[in-house]
Amino acid sequence: MRLRSLQIILWVAATAAVLAFAAVRWWPATDDTQAAASVFTPAFALADSEGRIRTTDEFRGKFLLVFFGFTSCPDVCPTTLSEVAQVMDDLGSDAGSVQPVFISIDPERDRRLGLADYTKAFHPAILGLAGSEAETQAAAASFKIFYEREADTASQDGYTMAHSPGLYLIGPDGAWLRQFTYGTPAAEILSDLQSRL
Amino acid sequence: MNHFLLAAALTLSAPAAMACETVAIGDLTVEHAWSKATIGAGRPGVFYVEITNTGSTDDALVGIATPAAGMPMLHETVVQDGIASMPHAMSIPVPAGQSVQLSPGGYHGMLMGLTTALKEGDSFPVTLTFEKAGEVTVNVDVLSLRAEGPDCADAGQ
């Protein structure tokens, strides 16, 4: 009977040791793998409203808050840009550390309609960019986002755009930090930014 | 009766903005009609409203018309698998005993072919056509580009 108790205790101890070893051996390894997979450096090289090419490199040292959209979008885009505008207002003296960027996924029409008029109506700090079709696709691919032109007779000019509606945060070193999904309140974005500044 | 309700609603809400008007037709009440300022007339405007069906029969919003836009249509913002798209809504159900909101991120009227830019503080009429209740016209307040909805004392938003 005494021996049996000892056996049980030893087995429990052995099992615990194996589990502890496994935890120490593999958990950090798994974490490293995930971290490595999620670290990437999105890049864009796109024209601003005055035709100057703007690149991610020139914003090193600042946080970038990037949104892909189109100016004929009546519902999703104004809602998100209003949130961004609110965040910029509420950042106060820290606003200089954050550059909000609106990347047009409908660049030809948006250049024609006026990009700067649109972004400035929400907030003067928002930089509007509209490149060529190929440059826009390259930027979207580097941010790992999706957009597509959809034929739709019930939309202006016979088409509309489907797109990833998130807001993307890029760190001062250029690395992707996180996404704020569509509908994230301005206050939540603000407190996330303030925790990093 | 309808006229009485309408008159009562208008009287009660007289000091508030027009977006806070309540207009009734049959068992439906239509309120909080608002829009956002646009940058020029080249981009579509938007139309939001709240409809309550107090009756026992389902109805549906099947169309909108306005002198402010040549091509007003009903749309719905759908976010599926991380992609936002904006399909045309043939009709928006207004089930018996329920409220339906056309609001940011969901159903909305898309006002294409604006006759003029919408400016904050302006208002314009929109006629809603319901499958059963028929037509009713509401005044739509143009709020700021960054507005999230009308500021009515009774607004549940």
mmCIF file of C-alpha atoms in Angstrom:
data_model
loop_
_atom_site.group_PDB
_atom_site.id
_atom_site.type_symbol
_atom_site.label_atom_id
_atom_site.label_comp_id
_atom_site.label_asym_id
_atom_site.label_seq_id
_atom_site.Cartn_x
_atom_site.Cartn_y
_atom_site.Cartn_z
ATOM 1 C CA MET A 1 0.000 0.000 0.000
ATOM 2 C CA ARG A 2 2.803 2.394 0.898
ATOM 3 C CA LEU A 3 4.609 1.447 -2.286
ATOM 4 C CA ARG A 4 1.492 2.077 -4.406
ATOM 5 C CA SER A 5 1.121 5.605 -2.975
ATOM 6 C CA LEU A 6 4.750 6.316 -3.756
ATOM 7 C CA GLN A 7 4.264 5.025 -7.314
ATOM 8 C CA ILE A 8 1.333 7.391 -7.837
ATOM 9 C CA ILE A 9 3.298 10.331 -6.484
ATOM 10 C CA LEU A 10 6.249 9.506 -8.739
ATOM 11 C CA TRP A 11 4.043 9.161 -11.809
ATOM 12 C CA VAL A 12 2.369 12.503 -11.048
ATOM 13 C CA ALA A 13 5.758 14.121 -10.583
ATOM 14 C CA ALA A 14 7.088 12.591 -13.803
ATOM 15 C CA THR A 15 4.047 13.725 -15.772
ATOM 16 C CA ALA A 16 4.359 17.243 -14.330
ATOM 17 C CA ALA A 17 8.040 17.321 -15.245
ATOM 18 C CA VAL A 18 7.306 16.271 -18.836
ATOM 19 C CA LEU A 19 4.566 18.913 -19.151
ATOM 20 C CA ALA A 20 6.791 21.595 -17.661
ATOM 21 C CA PHE A 21 9.609 20.642 -20.016
ATOM 22 C CA ALA A 22 7.221 20.698 -23.000
ATOM 23 C CA ALA A 23 5.879 24.094 -21.960
ATOM 24 C CA VAL A 24 9.331 25.616 -21.604
ATOM 25 C CA ARG A 25 10.616 23.920 -24.739
ATOM 26 C CA TRP A 26 7.789 24.637 -27.155
ATOM 27 C CA TRP A 27 5.700 27.620 -26.015
ATOM 28 C CA PRO A 28 8.318 30.265 -26.570
ATOM 29 C CA ALA A 29 9.194 28.608 -29.860
ATOM 30 C CA THR A 30 5.571 28.844 -30.987
ATOM 31 C CA ASP A 31 5.407 32.493 -29.914
ATOM 32 C CA ASP A 32 8.564 33.309 -31.855
ATOM 33 C CA THR A 33 7.136 31.695 -34.969
ATOM 34 C CA GLN A 34 3.912 33.680 -34.710
ATOM 35 C CA ALA A 35 5.770 36.910 -34.063
ATOM 36 C CA ALA A 36 8.017 36.266 -37.040
ATOM 37 C CA ALA A 37 5.007 35.590 -39.261
ATOM 38 C CA SER A 38 3.224 38.800 -38.228
ATOM 39 C CA VAL A 39 6.214 41.144 -38.557
ATOM 40 C CA PHE A 40 6.145 42.687 -41.988
ATOM 41 C CA THR A 41 6.827 46.091 -43.397
ATOM 42 C CA PRO A 42 4.079 47.402 -45.660
ATOM 43 C CA ALA A 43 5.179 49.904 -48.267
ATOM 44 C CA PHE A 44 3.615 52.368 -50.674
ATOM 45 C CA ALA A 45 4.904 54.754 -53.320
ATOM 46 C CA LEU A 46 1.932 56.800 -54.489
ATOM 47 C CA ALA A 47 1.229 60.281 -55.788
ATOM 48 C CA ASP A 48 -0.362 62.876 -53.522
ATOM 49 C CA SER A 49 -2.900 65.416 -54.794
ATOM 50 C CA GLU A 50 -0.073 67.541 -56.238
ATOM 51 C CA GLY A 51 1.470 64.642 -58.100
ATOM 52 C CA ARG A 52 4.466 64.187 -55.794
ATOM 53 C CA ILE A 53 5.385 60.587 -55.048
ATOM 54 C CA ARG A 54 5.128 59.872 -51.338
ATOM 55 C CA THR A 55 6.625 56.729 -49.833
ATOM 56 C CA THR A 56 6.440 54.933 -46.514
ATOM 57 C CA ASP A 57 10.159 55.645 -45.976
ATOM 58 C CA GLU A 58 9.623 59.377 -45.516
ATOM 59 C CA PHE A 59 7.383 58.719 -42.496
ATOM 60 C CA ARG A 60 9.895 56.694 -40.464
ATOM 61 C CA GLY A 61 9.798 57.957 -36.897
ATOM 62 C CA LYS A 62 6.040 58.508 -37.028
ATOM 63 C CA PHE A 63 3.091 56.219 -36.577
ATOM 64 C CA LEU A 64 1.101 55.772 -39.779
ATOM 65 C CA LEU A 65 -2.660 55.309 -39.616
ATOM 66 C CA VAL A 66 -3.606 53.994 -43.055
ATOM 67 C CA PHE A 67 -7.036 53.571 -44.612
ATOM 68 C CA PHE A 68 -7.814 52.287 -48.111
ATOM 69 C CA GLY A 69 -11.032 53.673 -49.566
ATOM 70 C CA PHE A 70 -12.621 55.709 -52.333
ATOM 71 C CA THR A 71 -14.162 59.142 -52.218
ATOM 72 C CA SER A 72 -17.485 58.143 -53.838
ATOM 73 C CA CYS A 73 -18.137 55.819 -50.922
ATOM 74 C CA PRO A 74 -21.021 57.397 -49.021
ATOM 75 C CA ASP A 75 -21.190 55.248 -45.903
ATOM 76 C CA VAL A 76 -18.114 53.284 -44.777
ATOM 77 C CA CYS A 77 -15.355 55.717 -45.794
ATOM 78 C CA PRO A 78 -16.809 58.905 -44.255
ATOM 79 C CA THR A 79 -17.517 57.003 -41.048
ATOM 80 C CA THR A 80 -13.917 55.801 -40.745
ATOM 81 C CA LEU A 81 -12.385 59.120 -41.828
ATOM 82 C CA SER A 82 -14.557 60.877 -39.224
ATOM 83 C CA GLU A 83 -13.137 58.529 -36.581
ATOM 84 C CA VAL A 84 -9.612 59.310 -37.795
ATOM 85 C CA ALA A 85 -10.360 63.049 -37.685
ATOM 86 C CA GLN A 86 -11.656 62.716 -34.129
ATOM 87 C CA VAL A 87 -8.528 60.780 -33.093
ATOM 88 C CA MET A 88 -6.286 63.504 -34.591
ATOM 89 C CA ASP A 89 -8.219 66.223 -32.750
ATOM 90 C CA ASP A 90 -8.072 64.317 -29.467
ATOM 91 C CA LEU A 91 -4.345 63.541 -29.725
ATOM 92 C CA GLY A 92 -3.709 67.220 -29.115
ATOM 93 C CA SER A 93 0.023 67.952 -28.835
ATOM 94 C CA ASP A 94 0.836 64.321 -29.767
ATOM 95 C CA ALA A 95 -0.855 64.681 -33.163
ATOM 96 C CA GLY A 96 2.507 65.374 -34.803
ATOM 97 C CA SER A 97 3.626 61.814 -34.049
ATOM 98 C CA VAL A 98 0.818 60.281 -36.094
ATOM 99 C CA GLN A 99 0.357 60.637 -39.865
ATOM 100 C CA PRO A 100 -3.092 59.593 -41.121
ATOM 101 C CA VAL A 101 -3.075 58.428 -44.756
ATOM 102 C CA PHE A 102 -6.008 57.802 -47.094
ATOM 103 C CA ILE A 103 -5.050 55.577 -50.039
ATOM 104 C CA SER A 104 -7.497 55.660 -52.930
ATOM 105 C CA ILE A 105 -8.428 52.284 -54.420
ATOM 106 C CA ASP A 106 -10.327 54.159 -57.136
ATOM 107 C CA PRO A 107 -7.446 56.471 -58.074
ATOM 108 C CA GLU A 108 -8.483 57.651 -61.511
ATOM 109 C CA ARG A 109 -11.971 58.774 -60.485
ATOM 110 C CA ASP A 110 -10.713 60.185 -57.184
ATOM 111 C CA ARG A 111 -8.043 62.298 -58.883
ATOM 112 C CA ARG A 112 -10.738 63.649 -61.154
ATOM 113 C CA LEU A 113 -13.130 64.392 -58.264
ATOM 114 C CA GLY A 114 -10.386 65.986 -56.151
ATOM 115 C CA LEU A 115 -8.543 64.095 -53.482
ATOM 116 C CA ALA A 116 -7.295 66.891 -51.233
ATOM 117 C CA ASP A 117 -10.714 68.604 -51.072
ATOM 118 C CA TYR A 118 -12.087 65.352 -49.779
ATOM 119 C CA THR A 119 -9.478 64.487 -47.132
ATOM 120 C CA LYS A 120 -9.225 68.092 -45.894
ATOM 121 C CA ALA A 121 -12.977 68.228 -45.348
ATOM 122 C CA PHE A 122 -12.475 65.599 -42.648
ATOM 123 C CA HIS A 123 -9.151 66.782 -41.238
ATOM 124 C CA PRO A 124 -6.274 68.851 -42.651
ATOM 125 C CA ALA A 125 -3.735 66.317 -41.330
ATOM 126 C CA ILE A 126 -5.035 63.476 -43.513
ATOM 127 C CA LEU A 127 -2.787 62.837 -46.508
ATOM 128 C CA GLY A 128 -4.677 61.596 -49.570
ATOM 129 C CA LEU A 129 -2.778 59.418 -52.053
ATOM 130 C CA ALA A 130 -3.864 58.159 -55.463
ATOM 131 C CA GLY A 131 -1.333 56.316 -57.587
ATOM 132 C CA SER A 132 -1.544 54.335 -60.764
ATOM 133 C CA GLU A 133 -3.500 51.092 -60.893
ATOM 134 C CA ALA A 134 -0.284 49.051 -60.575
ATOM 135 C CA GLU A 135 1.107 51.161 -57.715
ATOM 136 C CA THR A 136 -2.195 50.872 -55.871
ATOM 137 C CA GLN A 137 -2.252 47.116 -56.281
ATOM 138 C CA ALA A 138 1.318 46.900 -55.006
ATOM 139 C CA ALA A 139 0.460 48.997 -51.943
ATOM 140 C CA ALA A 140 -2.622 46.891 -51.189
ATOM 141 C CA ALA A 141 -0.633 43.668 -51.569
ATOM 142 C CA SER A 142 2.056 44.887 -49.177
ATOM 143 C CA PHE A 143 -0.626 45.716 -46.580
ATOM 144 C CA LYS A 144 -2.207 42.309 -47.318
ATOM 145 C CA ILE A 145 -5.564 43.911 -48.038
ATOM 146 C CA PHE A 146 -8.158 43.263 -50.700
ATOM 147 C CA TYR A 147 -10.071 45.518 -53.037
ATOM 148 C CA GLU A 148 -12.027 44.934 -56.185
ATOM 149 C CA ARG A 149 -14.002 46.934 -58.686
ATOM 150 C CA GLU A 150 -17.571 45.661 -58.993
ATOM 151 C CA ALA A 151 -19.863 46.438 -61.906
ATOM 152 C CA ASP A 152 -23.124 47.804 -60.491
ATOM 153 C CA THR A 153 -25.722 49.669 -62.499
ATOM 154 C CA ALA A 154 -27.190 50.942 -59.229
ATOM 155 C CA SER A 155 -24.003 52.884 -58.470
ATOM 156 C CA GLN A 156 -22.509 56.106 -59.762
ATOM 157 C CA ASP A 157 -20.643 55.604 -63.088
ATOM 158 C CA GLY A 158 -21.868 51.993 -63.154
ATOM 159 C CA TYR A 159 -19.410 50.573 -60.680
ATOM 160 C CA THR A 160 -18.547 50.474 -57.020
ATOM 161 C CA MET A 161 -15.586 49.244 -54.993
ATOM 162 C CA ALA A 162 -15.513 46.397 -52.494
ATOM 163 C CA HIS A 163 -12.632 46.736 -50.063
ATOM 164 C CA SER A 164 -11.108 45.846 -46.708
ATOM 165 C CA PRO A 165 -12.510 48.597 -44.489
ATOM 166 C CA GLY A 166 -10.001 48.375 -41.624
ATOM 167 C CA LEU A 167 -7.607 51.008 -40.369
ATOM 168 C CA TYR A 168 -3.970 49.908 -40.238
ATOM 169 C CA LEU A 169 -1.351 51.063 -37.774
ATOM 170 C CA ILE A 170 2.304 51.099 -38.817
ATOM 171 C CA GLY A 171 5.027 51.755 -36.258
ATOM 172 C CA PRO A 172 7.814 54.380 -36.398
ATOM 173 C CA ASP A 173 10.179 51.626 -37.630
ATOM 174 C CA GLY A 174 7.838 50.857 -40.533
ATOM 175 C CA ALA A 175 6.598 47.528 -39.171
ATOM 176 C CA TRP A 176 2.923 46.616 -39.255
ATOM 177 C CA LEU A 177 1.489 46.848 -35.725
ATOM 178 C CA ARG A 178 -2.216 46.113 -35.877
ATOM 179 C CA GLN A 179 -5.560 46.587 -37.535
ATOM 180 C CA PHE A 180 -8.538 48.474 -36.136
ATOM 181 C CA THR A 181 -11.572 46.751 -37.612
ATOM 182 C CA TYR A 182 -14.339 48.808 -39.212
ATOM 183 C CA GLY A 183 -16.481 50.480 -36.553
ATOM 184 C CA THR A 184 -13.767 50.674 -33.839
ATOM 185 C CA PRO A 185 -14.724 53.800 -31.855
ATOM 186 C CA ALA A 186 -12.357 56.779 -32.024
ATOM 187 C CA ALA A 187 -11.819 56.593 -28.248
ATOM 188 C CA GLU A 188 -10.463 53.056 -28.529
ATOM 189 C CA ILE A 189 -8.067 53.981 -31.342
ATOM 190 C CA LEU A 190 -6.962 57.028 -29.358
ATOM 191 C CA SER A 191 -6.168 55.087 -26.192
ATOM 192 C CA ASP A 192 -4.257 52.454 -28.184
ATOM 193 C CA LEU A 193 -2.154 55.199 -29.798
ATOM 194 C CA GLN A 194 -1.605 57.015 -26.506
ATOM 195 C CA SER A 195 -0.337 53.798 -24.928
ATOM 196 C CA ARG A 196 2.363 53.635 -27.623
ATOM 197 C CA LEU A 197 3.395 57.295 -27.733
ATOM 198 C CA MET B 1 -56.250 60.858 -37.729
ATOM 199 C CA ASN B 2 -53.036 60.827 -39.696
ATOM 200 C CA HIS B 3 -53.216 64.539 -40.117
ATOM 201 C CA PHE B 4 -53.822 64.975 -36.435
ATOM 202 C CA LEU B 5 -50.756 62.854 -35.612
ATOM 203 C CA LEU B 6 -48.676 64.738 -38.117
ATOM 204 C CA ALA B 7 -49.817 68.094 -36.766
ATOM 205 C CA ALA B 8 -49.198 66.951 -33.208
ATOM 206 C CA ALA B 9 -45.758 65.674 -34.085
ATOM 207 C CA LEU B 10 -44.830 68.865 -35.889
ATOM 208 C CA THR B 11 -46.084 71.006 -33.034
ATOM 209 C CA LEU B 12 -44.262 68.965 -30.401
ATOM 210 C CA SER B 13 -40.990 68.992 -32.288
ATOM 211 C CA ALA B 14 -41.216 72.558 -33.513
ATOM 212 C CA PRO B 15 -38.276 73.922 -31.504
ATOM 213 C CA ALA B 16 -35.999 71.006 -32.433
ATOM 214 C CA ALA B 17 -34.277 70.437 -35.744
ATOM 215 C CA MET B 18 -36.273 68.944 -38.588
ATOM 216 C CA ALA B 19 -34.401 65.657 -38.289
ATOM 217 C CA CYS B 20 -36.309 65.270 -35.054
ATOM 218 C CA GLU B 21 -39.704 65.466 -36.776
ATOM 219 C CA THR B 22 -41.883 62.411 -36.709
ATOM 220 C CA VAL B 23 -44.080 61.782 -39.715
ATOM 221 C CA ALA B 24 -46.715 59.049 -39.676
ATOM 222 C CA ILE B 25 -48.361 57.100 -42.453
ATOM 223 C CA GLY B 26 -50.746 54.323 -41.513
ATOM 224 C CA ASP B 27 -48.984 52.173 -38.929
ATOM 225 C CA LEU B 28 -45.566 53.534 -39.806
ATOM 226 C CA THR B 29 -43.706 56.385 -38.181
ATOM 227 C CA VAL B 30 -40.734 57.897 -39.921
ATOM 228 C CA GLU B 31 -38.253 59.985 -37.953
ATOM 229 C CA HIS B 32 -34.641 61.110 -37.589
ATOM 230 C CA ALA B 33 -34.174 61.720 -41.308
ATOM 231 C CA TRP B 34 -30.679 63.112 -41.868
ATOM 232 C CA SER B 35 -27.887 63.380 -44.352
ATOM 233 C CA LYS B 36 -24.266 64.471 -44.382
ATOM 234 C CA ALA B 37 -22.694 67.444 -46.080
ATOM 235 C CA THR B 38 -20.940 66.540 -49.330
ATOM 236 C CA ILE B 39 -17.789 67.903 -50.904
ATOM 237 C CA GLY B 40 -19.173 69.148 -54.187
ATOM 238 C CA ALA B 41 -21.994 67.506 -56.135
ATOM 239 C CA GLY B 42 -19.868 64.909 -57.936
ATOM 240 C CA ARG B 43 -19.921 62.360 -55.155
ATOM 241 C CA PRO B 44 -23.069 60.690 -53.857
ATOM 242 C CA GLY B 45 -24.807 61.932 -50.745
ATOM 243 C CA VAL B 46 -26.279 59.678 -48.116
ATOM 244 C CA PHE B 47 -29.713 59.395 -46.500
ATOM 245 C CA TYR B 48 -30.424 57.922 -43.085
ATOM 246 C CA VAL B 49 -33.783 57.512 -41.345
ATOM 247 C CA GLU B 50 -35.587 55.457 -38.737
ATOM 248 C CA ILE B 51 -38.890 53.686 -39.488
ATOM 249 C CA THR B 52 -41.109 52.073 -36.888
ATOM 250 C CA ASN B 53 -43.971 49.756 -37.732
ATOM 251 C CA THR B 54 -46.501 49.795 -34.889
ATOM 252 C CA GLY B 55 -49.016 47.692 -36.792
ATOM 253 C CA SER B 56 -49.489 43.949 -37.176
ATOM 254 C CA THR B 57 -48.662 43.739 -40.892
ATOM 255 C CA ASP B 58 -45.154 43.546 -42.324
ATOM 256 C CA ASP B 59 -44.244 46.321 -44.725
ATOM 257 C CA ALA B 60 -41.137 47.236 -46.713
ATOM 258 C CA LEU B 61 -39.392 50.348 -47.959
ATOM 259 C CA VAL B 62 -39.149 49.855 -51.721
ATOM 260 C CA GLY B 63 -37.859 53.177 -52.979
ATOM 261 C CA ILE B 64 -36.877 56.766 -52.343
ATOM 262 C CA ALA B 65 -37.224 59.869 -54.474
ATOM 263 C CA THR B 66 -35.948 63.402 -53.993
ATOM 264 C CA PRO B 67 -35.530 66.558 -56.021
ATOM 265 C CA ALA B 68 -32.013 66.764 -54.534
ATOM 266 C CA ALA B 69 -30.666 63.839 -56.580
ATOM 267 C CA GLY B 70 -31.260 62.360 -60.004
ATOM 268 C CA MET B 71 -30.576 58.795 -58.964
ATOM 269 C CA PRO B 72 -31.478 57.996 -55.370
ATOM 270 C CA MET B 73 -31.173 54.294 -54.516
ATOM 271 C CA LEU B 74 -31.337 52.061 -51.467
ATOM 272 C CA HIS B 75 -28.099 50.289 -50.586
ATOM 273 C CA GLU B 76 -26.774 48.182 -47.788
ATOM 274 C CA THR B 77 -23.232 48.149 -46.449
ATOM 275 C CA VAL B 78 -22.244 44.536 -45.888
ATOM 276 C CA VAL B 79 -18.984 43.556 -44.210
ATOM 277 C CA GLN B 80 -18.330 39.890 -44.861
ATOM 278 C CA ASP B 81 -15.028 38.047 -44.373
ATOM 279 C CA GLY B 82 -13.343 41.391 -43.787
ATOM 280 C CA ILE B 83 -14.524 42.946 -47.064
ATOM 281 C CA ALA B 84 -16.995 45.812 -47.181
ATOM 282 C CA SER B 85 -19.286 45.970 -50.175
ATOM 283 C CA MET B 86 -22.395 47.972 -50.837
ATOM 284 C CA PRO B 87 -25.014 45.998 -52.719
ATOM 285 C CA HIS B 88 -28.198 47.611 -53.992
ATOM 286 C CA ALA B 89 -31.129 46.804 -51.695
ATOM 287 C CA MET B 90 -34.298 46.094 -53.698
ATOM 288 C CA SER B 91 -36.363 46.611 -50.579
ATOM 289 C CA ILE B 92 -35.775 47.070 -46.880
ATOM 290 C CA PRO B 93 -38.114 45.013 -44.673
ATOM 291 C CA VAL B 94 -40.069 46.873 -41.994
ATOM 292 C CA PRO B 95 -41.548 43.966 -40.013
ATOM 293 C CA ALA B 96 -44.681 44.368 -37.891
ATOM 294 C CA GLY B 97 -43.915 45.689 -34.424
ATOM 295 C CA GLN B 98 -40.292 46.515 -35.237
ATOM 296 C CA SER B 99 -38.041 49.469 -35.966
ATOM 297 C CA VAL B 100 -35.610 49.618 -38.838
ATOM 298 C CA GLN B 101 -32.741 52.047 -39.020
ATOM 299 C CA LEU B 102 -31.019 53.292 -42.100
ATOM 300 C CA SER B 103 -27.805 54.237 -40.315
ATOM 301 C CA PRO B 104 -24.030 54.366 -40.847
ATOM 302 C CA GLY B 105 -22.617 50.916 -41.565
ATOM 303 C CA GLY B 106 -25.951 49.382 -42.579
ATOM 304 C CA TYR B 107 -28.854 50.244 -44.837
ATOM 305 C CA HIS B 108 -28.676 53.703 -46.358
ATOM 306 C CA GLY B 109 -30.068 55.737 -49.182
ATOM 307 C CA MET B 110 -27.406 56.656 -51.719
ATOM 308 C CA LEU B 111 -28.132 59.958 -53.431
ATOM 309 C CA MET B 112 -26.365 59.877 -56.775
ATOM 310 C CA GLY B 113 -26.487 62.653 -59.315
ATOM 311 C CA LEU B 114 -26.854 65.415 -56.715
ATOM 312 C CA THR B 115 -28.328 68.556 -58.219
ATOM 313 C CA THR B 116 -26.165 70.617 -55.879
ATOM 314 C CA ALA B 117 -23.682 70.022 -53.080
ATOM 315 C CA LEU B 118 -25.337 69.310 -49.730
ATOM 316 C CA LYS B 119 -24.349 71.921 -47.164
ATOM 317 C CA GLU B 120 -24.566 71.608 -43.431
ATOM 318 C CA GLY B 121 -27.754 73.299 -42.220
ATOM 319 C CA ASP B 122 -29.618 72.752 -45.498
ATOM 320 C CA SER B 123 -32.642 70.502 -45.718
ATOM 321 C CA PHE B 124 -34.369 68.734 -48.569
ATOM 322 C CA PRO B 125 -37.434 66.498 -48.933
ATOM 323 C CA VAL B 126 -37.259 62.755 -49.538
ATOM 324 C CA THR B 127 -40.344 60.743 -50.464
ATOM 325 C CA LEU B 128 -40.293 57.191 -49.175
ATOM 326 C CA THR B 129 -42.380 54.560 -50.949
ATOM 327 C CA PHE B 130 -43.603 51.625 -48.875
ATOM 328 C CA GLU B 131 -44.980 48.429 -50.350
ATOM 329 C CA LYS B 132 -48.237 48.655 -48.357
ATOM 330 C CA ALA B 133 -48.443 52.024 -46.609
ATOM 331 C CA GLY B 134 -47.727 54.015 -49.772
ATOM 332 C CA GLU B 135 -45.779 57.256 -49.990
ATOM 333 C CA VAL B 136 -44.700 59.695 -47.325
ATOM 334 C CA THR B 137 -42.422 62.710 -47.550
ATOM 335 C CA VAL B 138 -39.981 63.715 -44.842
ATOM 336 C CA ASN B 139 -37.640 66.682 -44.504
ATOM 337 C CA VAL B 140 -34.012 65.677 -44.298
ATOM 338 C CA ASP B 141 -31.523 67.726 -42.292
ATOM 339 C CA VAL B 142 -28.023 68.010 -43.681
ATOM 340 C CA LEU B 143 -25.611 67.565 -40.774
ATOM 341 C CA SER B 144 -21.830 67.977 -40.776
ATOM 342 C CA LEU B 145 -19.598 65.581 -42.655
ATOM 343 C CA ARG B 146 -18.437 64.150 -39.355
ATOM 344 C CA ALA B 147 -21.899 63.829 -37.742
ATOM 345 C CA GLU B 148 -22.957 60.467 -36.378
ATOM 346 C CA GLY B 149 -26.656 61.263 -36.217
ATOM 347 C CA PRO B 150 -29.174 63.945 -35.277
ATOM 348 C CA ASP B 151 -29.126 65.228 -31.732
ATOM 349 C CA CYS B 152 -32.767 64.712 -30.748
ATOM 350 C CA ALA B 153 -33.907 64.486 -27.138
ATOM 351 C CA ASP B 154 -35.773 61.263 -27.928
ATOM 352 C CA ALA B 155 -33.298 59.806 -30.406
ATOM 353 C CA GLY B 156 -32.270 56.346 -29.390
ATOM 354 C CA GLN B 157 -28.854 56.624 -30.996
#
